[in-house]
mmCIF file of C-alpha atoms and ligand atoms in Angstrom:
data_model
loop_
_atom_site.group_PDB
_atom_site.id
_atom_site.type_symbol
_atom_site.label_atom_id
_atom_site.label_comp_id
_atom_site.label_asym_id
_atom_site.label_seq_id
_atom_site.Cartn_x
_atom_site.Cartn_y
_atom_site.Cartn_z
ATOM 1 C CA MET A 1 -15.941 2.111 -17.718
ATOM 2 C CA SER A 2 -13.019 0.660 -17.392
ATOM 3 C CA TYR A 3 -11.352 -0.303 -14.400
ATOM 4 C CA LYS A 4 -7.778 -0.952 -13.074
ATOM 5 C CA LEU A 5 -7.097 -2.919 -9.711
ATOM 6 C CA TYR A 6 -3.766 -3.441 -7.782
ATOM 7 C CA TYR A 7 -2.837 -6.219 -6.414
ATOM 8 C CA ILE A 8 -0.548 -8.335 -4.481
ATOM 9 C CA ALA A 9 -0.574 -11.599 -5.836
ATOM 10 C CA GLY A 10 -2.276 -13.575 -2.175
ATOM 11 C CA SER A 11 -3.641 -10.725 -0.773
ATOM 12 C CA ALA A 12 -6.770 -8.721 -0.263
ATOM 13 C CA ALA A 13 -7.552 -7.994 -3.930
ATOM 14 C CA MET A 14 -8.209 -11.700 -4.384
ATOM 15 C CA ALA A 15 -11.867 -11.684 -4.259
ATOM 16 C CA PRO A 16 -12.508 -8.035 -6.084
ATOM 17 C CA TYR A 17 -10.354 -9.703 -8.753
ATOM 18 C CA ALA A 18 -12.102 -12.397 -8.884
ATOM 19 C CA VAL A 19 -15.862 -10.471 -9.211
ATOM 20 C CA LEU A 20 -14.133 -7.991 -11.341
ATOM 21 C CA ILE A 21 -13.418 -11.050 -14.209
ATOM 22 C CA GLU A 22 -17.138 -12.604 -13.310
ATOM 23 C CA ALA A 23 -18.046 -8.935 -13.885
ATOM 24 C CA GLY A 24 -16.749 -9.531 -17.160
ATOM 25 C CA VAL A 25 -15.676 -5.399 -18.238
ATOM 26 C CA LYS A 26 -12.875 -4.079 -19.642
ATOM 27 C CA ALA A 27 -10.259 -4.442 -16.489
ATOM 28 C CA GLU A 28 -6.773 -3.555 -15.836
ATOM 29 C CA PHE A 29 -5.081 -5.596 -13.688
ATOM 30 C CA ILE A 30 -1.823 -4.103 -11.896
ATOM 31 C CA LYS A 31 0.806 -6.484 -10.061
ATOM 32 C CA LEU A 32 2.911 -4.479 -7.718
ATOM 33 C CA ASP A 33 6.096 -6.566 -5.881
ATOM 34 C CA ARG A 34 5.562 -6.961 -2.541
ATOM 35 C CA GLU A 35 9.354 -7.502 -2.035
ATOM 36 C CA LYS A 36 10.300 -4.226 -3.300
ATOM 37 C CA ASN A 37 7.840 -2.475 -1.325
ATOM 38 C CA GLU A 38 5.718 -1.065 -4.566
ATOM 39 C CA GLN A 39 2.480 -0.621 -2.300
ATOM 40 C CA LYS A 40 4.576 2.019 -0.536
ATOM 41 C CA SER A 41 5.968 4.092 -3.233
ATOM 42 C CA GLU A 42 5.378 7.737 -3.835
ATOM 43 C CA ASP A 43 3.197 7.399 -6.988
ATOM 44 C CA TYR A 44 0.871 3.962 -4.989
ATOM 45 C CA LEU A 45 0.560 6.537 -1.687
ATOM 46 C CA THR A 46 -1.193 9.166 -4.285
ATOM 47 C CA LEU A 47 -3.634 6.947 -4.960
ATOM 48 C CA ASN A 48 -3.898 4.660 -1.841
ATOM 49 C CA PRO A 49 -2.337 6.577 1.137
ATOM 50 C CA HIS A 50 -2.361 3.327 3.510
ATOM 51 C CA GLY A 51 0.082 1.236 1.006
ATOM 52 C CA ARG A 52 -2.166 -1.453 1.174
ATOM 53 C CA VAL A 53 -4.304 -3.992 -1.453
ATOM 54 C CA PRO A 54 -6.157 -3.648 -3.069
ATOM 55 C CA THR A 55 -7.233 -0.089 -5.104
ATOM 56 C CA LEU A 56 -9.947 0.157 -7.581
ATOM 57 C CA ILE A 57 -10.125 2.639 -9.829
ATOM 58 C CA TYR A 58 -12.968 3.467 -12.432
ATOM 59 C CA ASP A 59 -15.127 6.043 -14.023
ATOM 60 C CA ASP A 60 -11.899 7.184 -15.800
ATOM 61 C CA GLY A 61 -9.844 8.466 -12.523
ATOM 62 C CA LYS A 62 -12.485 7.907 -9.555
ATOM 63 C CA VAL A 63 -9.670 5.710 -6.550
ATOM 64 C CA MET A 64 -11.577 3.783 -3.797
ATOM 65 C CA TYR A 65 -9.921 0.994 -1.276
ATOM 66 C CA GLU A 66 -11.478 -1.385 1.436
ATOM 67 C CA SER A 67 -11.473 -4.860 -0.385
ATOM 68 C CA ALA A 68 -15.141 -5.593 1.358
ATOM 69 C CA ALA A 69 -16.409 -2.530 -0.592
ATOM 70 C CA ILE A 70 -15.174 -3.038 -3.515
ATOM 71 C CA CYS A 71 -16.436 -6.518 -4.357
ATOM 72 C CA GLN A 72 -19.846 -5.351 -2.396
ATOM 73 C CA PHE A 73 -19.501 -1.932 -5.499
ATOM 74 C CA LEU A 74 -18.865 -4.597 -8.104
ATOM 75 C CA ALA A 75 -21.437 -6.899 -7.398
ATOM 76 C CA GLU A 76 -24.135 -4.440 -7.179
ATOM 77 C CA HIS A 77 -22.904 -2.683 -10.124
ATOM 78 C CA TYR A 78 -22.826 -5.587 -12.008
ATOM 79 C CA PRO A 79 -26.381 -6.846 -10.783
ATOM 80 C CA ALA A 80 -25.872 -9.915 -13.743
ATOM 81 C CA THR A 81 -23.368 -11.660 -11.694
ATOM 82 C CA LYS A 82 -25.654 -12.023 -8.678
ATOM 83 C CA LEU A 83 -22.658 -11.982 -6.739
ATOM 84 C CA ALA A 84 -25.258 -9.445 -4.190
ATOM 85 C CA PRO A 85 -28.625 -9.776 -3.636
ATOM 86 C CA ALA A 86 -30.735 -6.663 -4.599
ATOM 87 C CA LEU A 87 -32.488 -4.266 -1.917
ATOM 88 C CA GLY A 88 -35.485 -5.661 -0.981
ATOM 89 C CA HIS A 89 -33.686 -9.138 -1.433
ATOM 90 C CA ASP A 90 -34.482 -11.575 1.343
ATOM 91 C CA ASP A 91 -30.845 -11.937 1.283
ATOM 92 C CA ARG A 92 -29.749 -8.472 1.546
ATOM 93 C CA GLY A 93 -29.313 -8.093 5.774
ATOM 94 C CA LEU A 94 -28.025 -11.867 5.994
ATOM 95 C CA PHE A 95 -25.312 -10.696 2.801
ATOM 96 C CA LEU A 96 -24.049 -7.410 4.688
ATOM 97 C CA GLN A 97 -23.519 -9.438 8.565
ATOM 98 C CA TRP A 98 -21.390 -11.144 6.829
ATOM 99 C CA MET A 99 -19.063 -8.628 3.956
ATOM 100 C CA ALA A 100 -18.944 -6.380 7.099
ATOM 101 C CA TYR A 101 -18.012 -9.634 10.023
ATOM 102 C CA LEU A 102 -15.905 -10.698 7.177
ATOM 103 C CA THR A 103 -13.749 -7.720 6.650
ATOM 104 C CA ASN A 104 -13.343 -6.407 10.674
ATOM 105 C CA THR A 105 -13.191 -10.279 12.498
ATOM 106 C CA PRO A 106 -11.439 -13.334 10.734
ATOM 107 C CA GLN A 107 -9.637 -10.284 7.989
ATOM 108 C CA GLU A 108 -8.136 -8.458 11.473
ATOM 109 C CA ALA A 109 -7.639 -11.372 13.344
ATOM 110 C CA LEU A 110 -5.303 -12.904 10.339
ATOM 111 C CA MET A 111 -3.606 -9.535 10.336
ATOM 112 C CA GLN A 112 -2.227 -9.896 13.375
ATOM 113 C CA TYR A 113 -1.375 -13.745 12.522
ATOM 114 C CA TRP A 114 0.489 -11.530 9.331
ATOM 115 C CA TYR A 115 2.015 -8.716 10.018
ATOM 116 C CA PRO A 116 2.003 -8.809 13.963
ATOM 117 C CA HIS A 117 4.964 -6.112 13.894
ATOM 118 C CA TYR A 118 2.168 -3.531 13.116
ATOM 119 C CA PHE A 119 0.215 -4.469 16.323
ATOM 120 C CA VAL A 120 3.374 -4.705 18.962
ATOM 121 C CA ASP A 121 7.154 -4.455 19.601
ATOM 122 C CA GLY A 122 9.584 -6.893 20.196
ATOM 123 C CA GLU A 123 10.038 -10.745 18.911
ATOM 124 C CA ALA A 124 8.324 -12.540 21.835
ATOM 125 C CA GLU A 125 5.225 -10.272 21.900
ATOM 126 C CA GLN A 126 4.578 -10.304 18.481
ATOM 127 C CA ALA A 127 4.826 -14.443 18.502
ATOM 128 C CA LYS A 128 2.219 -14.298 21.606
ATOM 129 C CA LEU A 129 0.094 -12.558 19.275
ATOM 130 C CA HIS A 130 0.659 -14.166 16.170
ATOM 131 C CA ALA A 131 -0.455 -17.354 18.676
ATOM 132 C CA LYS A 132 -3.248 -15.735 19.905
ATOM 133 C CA ALA A 133 -4.808 -14.512 16.420
ATOM 134 C CA GLU A 134 -4.488 -18.308 15.137
ATOM 135 C CA GLU A 135 -6.001 -19.470 18.618
ATOM 136 C CA ARG A 136 -8.820 -17.078 17.695
ATOM 137 C CA LEU A 137 -9.149 -17.836 14.067
ATOM 138 C CA GLY A 138 -9.746 -21.835 15.348
ATOM 139 C CA LYS A 139 -12.752 -20.686 17.273
ATOM 140 C CA MET A 140 -14.170 -18.289 14.119
ATOM 141 C CA PHE A 141 -13.530 -21.045 11.551
ATOM 142 C CA ASP A 142 -15.615 -23.653 14.373
ATOM 143 C CA PHE A 143 -18.703 -20.432 14.122
ATOM 144 C CA LEU A 144 -18.302 -19.899 10.531
ATOM 145 C CA ASP A 145 -18.753 -24.079 10.355
ATOM 146 C CA ASN A 146 -21.281 -24.763 11.927
ATOM 147 C CA GLU A 147 -23.236 -22.170 10.453
ATOM 148 C CA LEU A 148 -22.354 -23.462 7.057
ATOM 149 C CA ALA A 149 -23.815 -26.550 8.378
ATOM 150 C CA ALA A 150 -27.025 -25.560 9.682
ATOM 151 C CA LYS A 151 -27.434 -22.963 6.835
ATOM 152 C CA GLY A 152 -25.720 -23.607 4.191
ATOM 153 C CA PRO A 153 -24.165 -24.647 1.870
ATOM 154 C CA HIS A 154 -22.701 -20.798 1.190
ATOM 155 C CA LEU A 155 -22.915 -18.035 4.019
ATOM 156 C CA CYS A 156 -26.214 -16.677 2.664
ATOM 157 C CA GLY A 157 -27.490 -20.919 1.799
ATOM 158 C CA ALA A 158 -28.454 -21.445 -1.362
ATOM 159 C CA ALA A 159 -26.861 -18.440 -3.600
ATOM 160 C CA PHE A 160 -23.363 -18.158 -3.971
ATOM 161 C CA TYR A 161 -22.048 -14.029 -3.422
ATOM 162 C CA ALA A 162 -19.232 -12.077 -2.587
ATOM 163 C CA CYS A 163 -19.245 -12.500 0.872
ATOM 164 C CA ASP A 164 -18.181 -17.361 -0.851
ATOM 165 C CA TYR A 165 -15.315 -15.569 -2.241
ATOM 166 C CA TYR A 166 -14.411 -13.705 0.504
ATOM 167 C CA LEU A 167 -14.693 -15.883 2.857
ATOM 168 C CA ALA A 168 -12.685 -18.819 0.792
ATOM 169 C CA MET A 169 -9.426 -15.815 0.458
ATOM 170 C CA LEU A 170 -9.888 -15.663 3.854
ATOM 171 C CA ILE A 171 -8.985 -18.938 3.855
ATOM 172 C CA ARG A 172 -6.416 -19.362 1.866
ATOM 173 C CA TRP A 173 -4.537 -16.890 4.527
ATOM 174 C CA SER A 174 -4.389 -19.484 7.254
ATOM 175 C CA ARG A 175 -3.276 -22.331 4.883
ATOM 176 C CA ASN A 176 0.254 -22.648 7.778
ATOM 177 C CA PHE A 177 -2.034 -22.911 10.583
ATOM 178 C CA ALA A 178 -2.118 -26.372 12.379
ATOM 179 C CA LYS A 179 -5.760 -26.352 11.833
ATOM 180 C CA PRO A 180 -6.263 -24.993 8.492
ATOM 181 C CA GLY A 181 -10.015 -23.397 7.172
ATOM 182 C CA HIS A 182 -10.267 -25.629 4.164
ATOM 183 C CA SER A 183 -9.632 -28.652 6.732
ATOM 184 C CA TYR A 184 -13.462 -27.468 7.933
ATOM 185 C CA PRO A 185 -15.610 -30.379 6.587
ATOM 186 C CA HIS A 186 -17.716 -27.365 5.137
ATOM 187 C CA LEU A 187 -15.193 -24.241 5.246
ATOM 188 C CA ASN A 188 -13.774 -26.739 2.051
ATOM 189 C CA LYS A 189 -17.351 -26.911 0.988
ATOM 190 C CA LEU A 190 -17.441 -23.788 0.475
ATOM 191 C CA VAL A 191 -13.374 -23.045 -0.685
ATOM 192 C CA ARG A 192 -14.860 -25.806 -3.344
ATOM 193 C CA ALA A 193 -17.514 -23.754 -4.483
ATOM 194 C CA ALA A 194 -15.427 -20.918 -5.154
ATOM 195 C CA LEU A 195 -13.156 -22.853 -7.128
ATOM 196 C CA ALA A 196 -15.580 -23.962 -9.357
ATOM 197 C CA ARG A 197 -16.214 -20.419 -10.519
ATOM 198 C CA PRO A 198 -14.375 -19.649 -13.682
ATOM 199 C CA ALA A 199 -13.439 -16.048 -12.314
ATOM 200 C CA TYR A 200 -12.044 -18.004 -8.578
ATOM 201 C CA ALA A 201 -9.987 -20.228 -10.733
ATOM 202 C CA GLN A 202 -8.811 -17.240 -13.392
ATOM 203 C CA MET A 203 -7.596 -14.977 -10.532
ATOM 204 C CA LEU A 204 -6.029 -17.359 -9.231
ATOM 205 C CA LYS A 205 -3.989 -18.627 -11.806
ATOM 206 C CA ASP A 206 -3.209 -15.053 -12.596
ATOM 207 C CA GLN A 207 -1.810 -14.460 -9.627
ATOM 208 C CA GLY A 208 0.172 -17.547 -9.786
ATOM 209 C CA LEU A 209 -1.233 -18.898 -6.514
ATOM 210 C CA GLU A 210 -2.923 -22.363 -5.993
ATOM 211 C CA GLN A 211 -5.743 -22.913 -3.038
ATOM 212 C CA PRO A 212 -4.731 -26.038 -1.481
ATOM 213 C CA VAL A 213 -8.392 -27.627 -0.865
HETATM 214 N N1 GSH B 301 -8.389 -3.216 5.297
HETATM 215 C C1 GSH B 301 -7.910 -3.533 3.866
HETATM 216 C C2 GSH B 301 -6.717 -3.529 4.148
HETATM 217 C C3 GSH B 301 -5.740 -4.207 2.678
HETATM 218 C C4 GSH B 301 -4.287 -4.825 3.126
HETATM 219 O O1 GSH B 301 -3.655 -5.111 4.624
HETATM 220 N N2 GSH B 301 -3.410 -5.070 2.538
HETATM 221 C C5 GSH B 301 -2.019 -6.590 3.267
HETATM 222 C C6 GSH B 301 -2.419 -6.988 1.744
HETATM 223 S S1 GSH B 301 -3.168 -8.821 2.632
HETATM 224 C C7 GSH B 301 -1.142 -4.966 2.113
HETATM 225 O O2 GSH B 301 -1.502 -4.306 1.729
HETATM 226 N N3 GSH B 301 0.079 -5.343 2.552
HETATM 227 C C8 GSH B 301 0.895 -4.575 2.492
HETATM 228 C C9 GSH B 301 1.470 -3.910 3.693
HETATM 229 O O3 GSH B 301 1.421 -3.945 4.452
HETATM 230 O O4 GSH B 301 3.128 -3.301 3.231
HETATM 231 C C10 GSH B 301 -8.793 -3.853 2.856
HETATM 232 O O5 GSH B 301 -9.592 -4.918 3.036
HETATM 233 O O6 GSH B 301 -8.438 -3.759 2.077
#
């Protein structure tokens, strides 16, 4: 099976990009230019009507989007990666919990931080939402750092899974915060664990990114 992954550098495509590299399969990575708004082009909207990245093409033409779903789909399809615990595995429940939590709670708050204009009108309201999102994410980072301290070093304990790539990606998006995710000791360790994996390092290099640690 061959794949195409549409991405914008540094976007929600970071984690699935790393999982796809780790799967070691034939894949084409198609970069969209955010400056040119290519994610809103007529052609791209036929693949992803929301005009967002990532989008994955698989099985010669099937299309799926949503970053967390793509990570899980690929990790499960390629069990040799060990990036997702199989059905019946002790870590399965926690893995699903973290994939859902990361995408619907901190990721959503990061959307409010980066794209307040999608949520409210007016510069003053947007600035308030941006600040509130950073404040809420601070509490989430406290919580996650404590979880990792008690049960880590990774989200599900000893094994590194796709949810850990996902968290490393979200931490990068907090790099401009007064207190960014990577400044918390256990979140910092998790970022380092992601960086130590050749697939994550390759993804950053391909996308021209640096991950602050
Ligand atoms: N829930 C979606 C969100 C995807 C998303 O918002 N991607 C952003 C980049 S991080 C995007 O494509 N933004 C471009 C735009 O909104 O025009 C997912 O996780 O895949």
